[in-house]
Short mmCIF file of C-alpha atoms in Angstrom, two decimals:
data_model
loop_
_atom_site.label_atom_id
_atom_site.label_comp_id
_atom_site.label_asym_id
_atom_site.label_seq_id
_atom_site.Cartn_x
_atom_site.Cartn_y
_atom_site.Cartn_z
CA UNK A 1 168.14 154.75 -18.68
CA UNK A 2 165.65 157.71 -20.67
CA UNK A 3 163.26 155.68 -22.84
CA UNK A 4 160.98 157.22 -24.97
CA UNK A 5 157.63 155.20 -26.30
CA UNK A 6 155.00 156.19 -28.62
CA UNK A 7 151.54 156.08 -28.19
CA UNK A 8 148.40 156.95 -30.31
CA UNK A 9 144.71 157.15 -29.79
CA UNK A 10 141.30 158.48 -31.18
CA UNK A 11 141.20 162.12 -31.23
CA UNK A 12 138.69 164.31 -31.92
CA UNK A 13 136.05 163.16 -35.57
CA UNK A 14 138.09 160.19 -35.04
CA UNK A 15 141.63 161.91 -36.40
CA UNK A 16 144.89 160.20 -34.72
CA UNK A 17 146.63 161.62 -31.84
CA UNK A 18 150.28 160.84 -31.62
CA UNK A 19 151.91 161.33 -28.51
CA UNK A 20 155.22 160.02 -26.79
CA UNK A 21 156.00 158.80 -23.23
CA UNK A 22 159.52 160.23 -21.79
CA UNK A 23 160.55 158.19 -18.47
CA UNK A 24 163.58 157.01 -16.94
CA UNK A 25 162.91 153.39 -17.16
CA UNK A 26 164.14 152.60 -13.26
CA UNK A 27 161.78 154.91 -11.79
CA UNK A 28 158.63 153.07 -13.02
CA UNK A 29 156.37 155.10 -10.77
CA UNK A 30 156.94 158.56 -10.96
CA UNK A 31 154.78 161.46 -11.26
CA UNK A 32 153.41 162.93 -14.69
CA UNK A 33 154.16 165.59 -16.65
CA UNK A 34 151.58 166.43 -19.52
CA UNK A 35 152.41 169.02 -22.12
CA UNK A 36 149.90 170.81 -24.18
CA UNK A 37 151.54 172.32 -27.30
CA UNK A 38 150.52 175.81 -28.74
CA UNK A 39 148.87 177.20 -31.88
CA UNK A 40 151.17 176.11 -35.15
CA UNK A 41 152.97 174.33 -32.26
CA UNK A 42 153.73 170.33 -32.35
CA UNK A 43 155.20 167.88 -29.65
CA UNK A 44 158.36 167.54 -31.61
CA UNK A 45 158.62 171.54 -31.93
CA UNK A 46 162.08 173.03 -31.35
CA UNK A 47 163.57 171.53 -27.79
CA UNK A 48 160.53 169.68 -26.60
CA UNK A 49 161.99 166.36 -26.91
CA UNK A 50 164.80 168.27 -24.40
CA UNK A 51 162.62 169.46 -21.88
CA UNK A 52 160.96 166.01 -21.99
CA UNK A 53 164.69 164.56 -21.40
CA UNK A 54 165.46 167.08 -18.24
CA UNK A 55 161.93 166.19 -16.46
CA UNK A 56 162.73 162.57 -17.00
CA UNK A 57 165.79 162.65 -15.46
CA UNK A 58 164.41 164.69 -12.62
CA UNK A 59 162.07 162.02 -12.23
CA UNK A 60 158.90 162.34 -14.29
CA UNK A 61 156.93 160.86 -16.71
CA UNK A 62 156.85 163.48 -19.34
CA UNK A 63 153.88 163.06 -21.97
CA UNK A 64 153.28 165.11 -24.69
CA UNK A 65 151.25 164.63 -27.69
CA UNK A 66 150.05 166.16 -31.14
CA UNK A 67 146.50 167.85 -30.94
CA UNK A 68 144.64 165.81 -33.36
CA UNK A 69 144.28 168.68 -35.44
CA UNK A 70 147.58 170.33 -35.36
CA UNK A 71 147.91 169.77 -39.26
CA UNK A 72 151.35 167.07 -38.10
CA UNK A 73 151.04 163.95 -40.12
CA UNK A 74 152.56 160.74 -38.62
CA UNK A 75 154.39 160.27 -41.33
CA UNK A 76 156.19 164.01 -41.12
CA UNK A 77 156.48 164.76 -37.58
CA UNK A 78 158.46 167.68 -38.08
CA UNK A 79 156.48 170.18 -39.58
CA UNK A 80 152.84 171.40 -39.90
CA UNK A 81 151.87 169.93 -43.56
CA UNK A 82 148.34 168.65 -43.28
CA UNK A 83 146.62 171.73 -44.17
CA UNK A 84 143.30 170.54 -44.38
CA UNK A 85 143.01 169.39 -40.82
CA UNK A 86 144.53 172.35 -39.24
CA UNK A 87 142.30 174.64 -40.97
CA UNK A 88 139.43 172.27 -39.35
CA UNK A 89 140.67 172.75 -36.00
CA UNK A 90 138.84 174.22 -33.32
CA UNK A 91 139.20 174.90 -29.59
CA UNK A 92 136.48 172.29 -28.47
CA UNK A 93 138.05 169.65 -30.67
CA UNK A 94 141.50 170.26 -28.81
CA UNK A 95 139.91 170.54 -25.71
CA UNK A 96 138.41 167.09 -26.80
CA UNK A 97 141.95 165.94 -27.39
CA UNK A 98 143.23 166.78 -24.18
CA UNK A 99 140.37 165.26 -21.99
CA UNK A 100 141.33 161.68 -24.56
CA UNK A 101 144.61 162.18 -23.27
CA UNK A 102 144.01 162.36 -19.61
CA UNK A 103 141.74 159.36 -20.12
CA UNK A 104 144.40 157.57 -21.55
CA UNK A 105 146.83 158.51 -18.40
CA UNK A 106 144.10 157.29 -16.23
CA UNK A 107 143.94 153.99 -17.88
CA UNK A 108 147.72 153.47 -18.17
CA UNK A 109 148.43 154.38 -14.79
CA UNK A 110 144.79 154.46 -12.45
CA UNK A 111 143.01 156.92 -11.14
CA UNK A 112 145.21 157.91 -8.10
CA UNK A 113 148.38 158.67 -10.81
CA UNK A 114 149.76 162.55 -10.17
CA UNK A 115 148.92 164.52 -13.02
CA UNK A 116 150.77 167.91 -13.53
CA UNK A 117 149.65 170.07 -16.39
CA UNK A 118 151.97 172.30 -18.43
CA UNK A 119 150.54 174.50 -21.52
CA UNK A 120 152.32 176.90 -23.57
CA UNK A 121 150.62 179.39 -25.15
CA UNK A 122 147.22 178.23 -27.19
CA UNK A 123 148.08 175.00 -24.89
CA UNK A 124 148.07 177.47 -22.19
CA UNK A 125 144.62 178.77 -22.61
CA UNK A 126 143.59 174.79 -23.20
CA UNK A 127 145.20 173.88 -19.88
CA UNK A 128 143.99 176.66 -17.73
CA UNK A 129 140.20 175.44 -18.92
CA UNK A 130 140.67 171.92 -18.29
CA UNK A 131 142.27 172.57 -15.10
CA UNK A 132 139.15 174.41 -14.20
CA UNK A 133 137.07 171.93 -14.70
CA UNK A 134 139.40 168.59 -14.29
CA UNK A 135 139.94 166.82 -10.89
CA UNK A 136 142.68 164.68 -12.38
CA UNK A 137 145.05 167.73 -12.70
CA UNK A 138 146.66 167.91 -9.40
CA UNK A 139 149.25 171.12 -10.80
CA UNK A 140 148.89 173.45 -13.64
CA UNK A 141 151.82 175.38 -14.93
CA UNK A 142 151.31 177.93 -17.82
CA UNK A 143 154.25 179.03 -20.43
CA UNK A 144 153.37 182.50 -22.10
CA UNK A 145 149.65 181.63 -21.95
CA UNK A 146 147.36 183.31 -23.72
CA UNK A 147 144.40 184.78 -21.74
CA UNK A 148 141.32 185.28 -24.85
CA UNK A 149 141.22 182.52 -27.93
CA UNK A 150 140.36 185.19 -30.10
CA UNK A 151 143.78 187.29 -29.68
CA UNK A 152 144.48 184.66 -32.03
CA UNK A 153 143.36 186.38 -34.47
CA UNK A 154 142.12 190.34 -35.44
CA UNK A 155 138.42 191.64 -34.68
CA UNK A 156 138.63 193.46 -37.96
CA UNK A 157 138.93 190.00 -39.31
CA UNK A 158 135.86 188.73 -38.66
CA UNK A 159 133.13 189.78 -41.20
CA UNK A 160 135.47 188.42 -44.08
CA UNK A 161 136.02 185.57 -42.40
CA UNK A 162 132.69 184.82 -42.04
CA UNK A 163 131.98 186.04 -45.79
CA UNK A 164 134.46 184.02 -47.17
CA UNK A 165 134.44 181.22 -45.09
CA UNK A 166 138.57 181.16 -44.55
CA UNK A 167 141.23 183.59 -43.63
CA UNK A 168 144.80 183.13 -43.55
CA UNK A 169 147.71 183.04 -41.09
CA UNK A 170 151.68 182.79 -41.87
CA UNK A 171 153.87 180.07 -40.72
CA UNK A 172 156.90 182.33 -39.92
CA UNK A 173 159.51 179.87 -40.40
CA UNK A 174 158.26 178.44 -44.10
CA UNK A 175 156.24 181.69 -45.19
CA UNK A 176 153.50 179.65 -45.77
CA UNK A 177 149.62 180.90 -45.70
CA UNK A 178 147.97 178.28 -43.44
CA UNK A 179 144.02 178.52 -43.46
CA UNK A 180 141.54 178.49 -41.00
CA UNK A 181 137.78 178.18 -41.73
CA UNK A 182 135.40 179.79 -39.99
CA UNK A 183 134.13 176.67 -38.11
CA UNK A 184 137.22 177.76 -35.63
CA UNK A 185 134.92 181.50 -35.04
CA UNK A 186 131.42 179.86 -34.80
CA UNK A 187 132.83 177.14 -32.44
CA UNK A 188 134.47 179.99 -30.17
CA UNK A 189 131.18 182.51 -30.21
CA UNK A 190 128.95 179.38 -30.09
CA UNK A 191 130.46 178.47 -26.76
CA UNK A 192 132.17 181.43 -25.59
CA UNK A 193 131.10 181.15 -22.49
CA UNK A 194 132.99 177.55 -21.53
CA UNK A 195 135.90 178.96 -23.59
CA UNK A 196 136.26 181.94 -21.71
CA UNK A 197 139.76 181.71 -20.00
CA UNK A 198 139.91 184.66 -17.71
CA UNK A 199 136.57 183.02 -16.13
CA UNK A 200 137.86 179.96 -15.78
CA UNK A 201 140.93 181.31 -14.54
CA UNK A 202 139.29 182.40 -11.25
CA UNK A 203 137.95 179.34 -11.22
CA UNK A 204 141.58 177.42 -10.62
CA UNK A 205 142.12 175.83 -7.18
CA UNK A 206 145.12 173.79 -7.47
CA UNK A 207 148.37 175.17 -7.15
CA UNK A 208 149.32 177.28 -10.46
CA UNK A 209 152.92 178.57 -11.62
CA UNK A 210 152.81 181.34 -14.51
CA UNK A 211 155.92 181.68 -16.45
CA UNK A 212 156.22 184.61 -18.48
CA UNK A 213 159.48 185.94 -20.78
CA UNK A 214 158.58 189.80 -20.55
CA UNK A 215 160.43 190.06 -24.08
CA UNK A 216 157.71 188.34 -25.38
CA UNK A 217 156.37 189.74 -28.69
CA UNK A 218 153.79 187.19 -29.45
CA UNK A 219 151.93 187.36 -25.55
CA UNK A 220 152.68 190.19 -23.79
CA UNK A 221 153.71 190.43 -20.13
CA UNK A 222 150.95 192.16 -19.41
CA UNK A 223 148.56 189.09 -20.29
CA UNK A 224 150.66 187.08 -17.73
CA UNK A 225 149.80 189.46 -14.83
CA UNK A 226 145.86 189.63 -15.82
CA UNK A 227 146.18 185.84 -15.43
CA UNK A 228 147.52 186.58 -11.91
CA UNK A 229 145.20 189.00 -10.82
CA UNK A 230 142.43 186.71 -11.78
CA UNK A 231 143.94 184.29 -9.42
CA UNK A 232 145.51 185.29 -6.11
CA UNK A 233 146.31 181.99 -5.21
CA UNK A 234 148.60 181.81 -8.69
CA UNK A 235 152.29 182.54 -8.87
CA UNK A 236 154.42 184.92 -11.37
CA UNK A 237 157.77 184.24 -12.67
CA UNK A 238 158.94 186.70 -14.85
CA UNK A 239 161.78 185.29 -17.24
CA UNK A 240 164.14 188.32 -17.90
CA UNK A 241 164.71 188.77 -21.49
CA UNK A 242 162.89 185.89 -22.36
CA UNK A 243 160.76 185.44 -25.65
CA UNK A 244 157.71 183.59 -26.73
CA UNK A 245 159.31 180.10 -26.59
CA UNK A 246 162.13 181.24 -24.36
CA UNK A 247 165.44 181.03 -26.88
CA UNK A 248 164.57 177.67 -28.95
CA UNK A 249 163.92 177.56 -32.28
CA UNK A 250 162.79 174.83 -35.49
CA UNK A 251 164.58 172.98 -35.81
CA UNK A 252 166.57 173.39 -32.21
CA UNK A 253 169.93 171.41 -33.13
CA UNK A 254 172.28 171.74 -29.93
CA UNK A 255 172.32 169.26 -27.56
CA UNK A 256 171.27 171.24 -24.58
CA UNK A 257 168.14 173.64 -23.54
CA UNK A 258 168.47 177.45 -24.17
CA UNK A 259 169.34 178.90 -21.53
CA UNK A 260 166.07 180.97 -20.53
CA UNK A 261 164.07 177.54 -21.49
CA UNK A 262 166.76 175.60 -18.87
CA UNK A 263 165.68 178.36 -15.96
CA UNK A 264 161.76 177.60 -17.14
CA UNK A 265 162.60 173.86 -16.40
CA UNK A 266 164.11 174.51 -13.20
CA UNK A 267 161.62 176.89 -12.05
CA UNK A 268 158.80 174.18 -13.08
CA UNK A 269 160.98 171.76 -11.02
CA UNK A 270 160.87 173.57 -7.62
CA UNK A 271 157.36 173.90 -7.86
CA UNK A 272 156.44 170.19 -8.73
CA UNK A 273 158.54 169.62 -5.54
CA UNK A 274 156.98 171.65 -3.07
#
């Protein structure tokens, strides 16, 4: 039977990381897939739970979590409503959280647990940085990954951002204006070297599958090509006609995966079994 257990642990600034583990209770000792969500995303967004069930049904323990400053509180898991936390986020805080979850996995399943890392969009950028530094990760999979964290804002916003202390991004679904404090920019500038995704991409020495839709308006296909070119050992798979979220949406009402996302999951499954 497919089971989902919740967990929580202390993340960056002592804020809570809420996560869940989806697995088939008939297979207790299965390899792990750890999923990292993207900017304005969260663990229960769209079809993420269906993806978790897919991998659990195919012999994996699927772990996903909300980054501590994702702005999704435990009591409202279906949307970004804690705008203060969201505004105070930085890339370094997110990497702290990813590390905290990897520590939790090591404690729960032992040093020899097989951990495969999937990151989507900005989470793909985090996954590339983490996989370039952390020997606990066996395989890396990125979905629509960014190649630079500063691609999430416009260069011409930076001087106003420094002057006013914040900028706003729009929640595409609710049309709400979401603040981002200048700490995000300052952290990126201060840790420029450590947060350089393209340099980290060159250092990836484990098997790496790069997945990208060719109809992605958020992260263009050339981006995936750039990441693949940076690391000759990586493998790039184009999903024809797929958008940034592979046909998912939020809320997602269907009981079956969108066709593009199903294809992505199939490709990842083949890659993991090699």
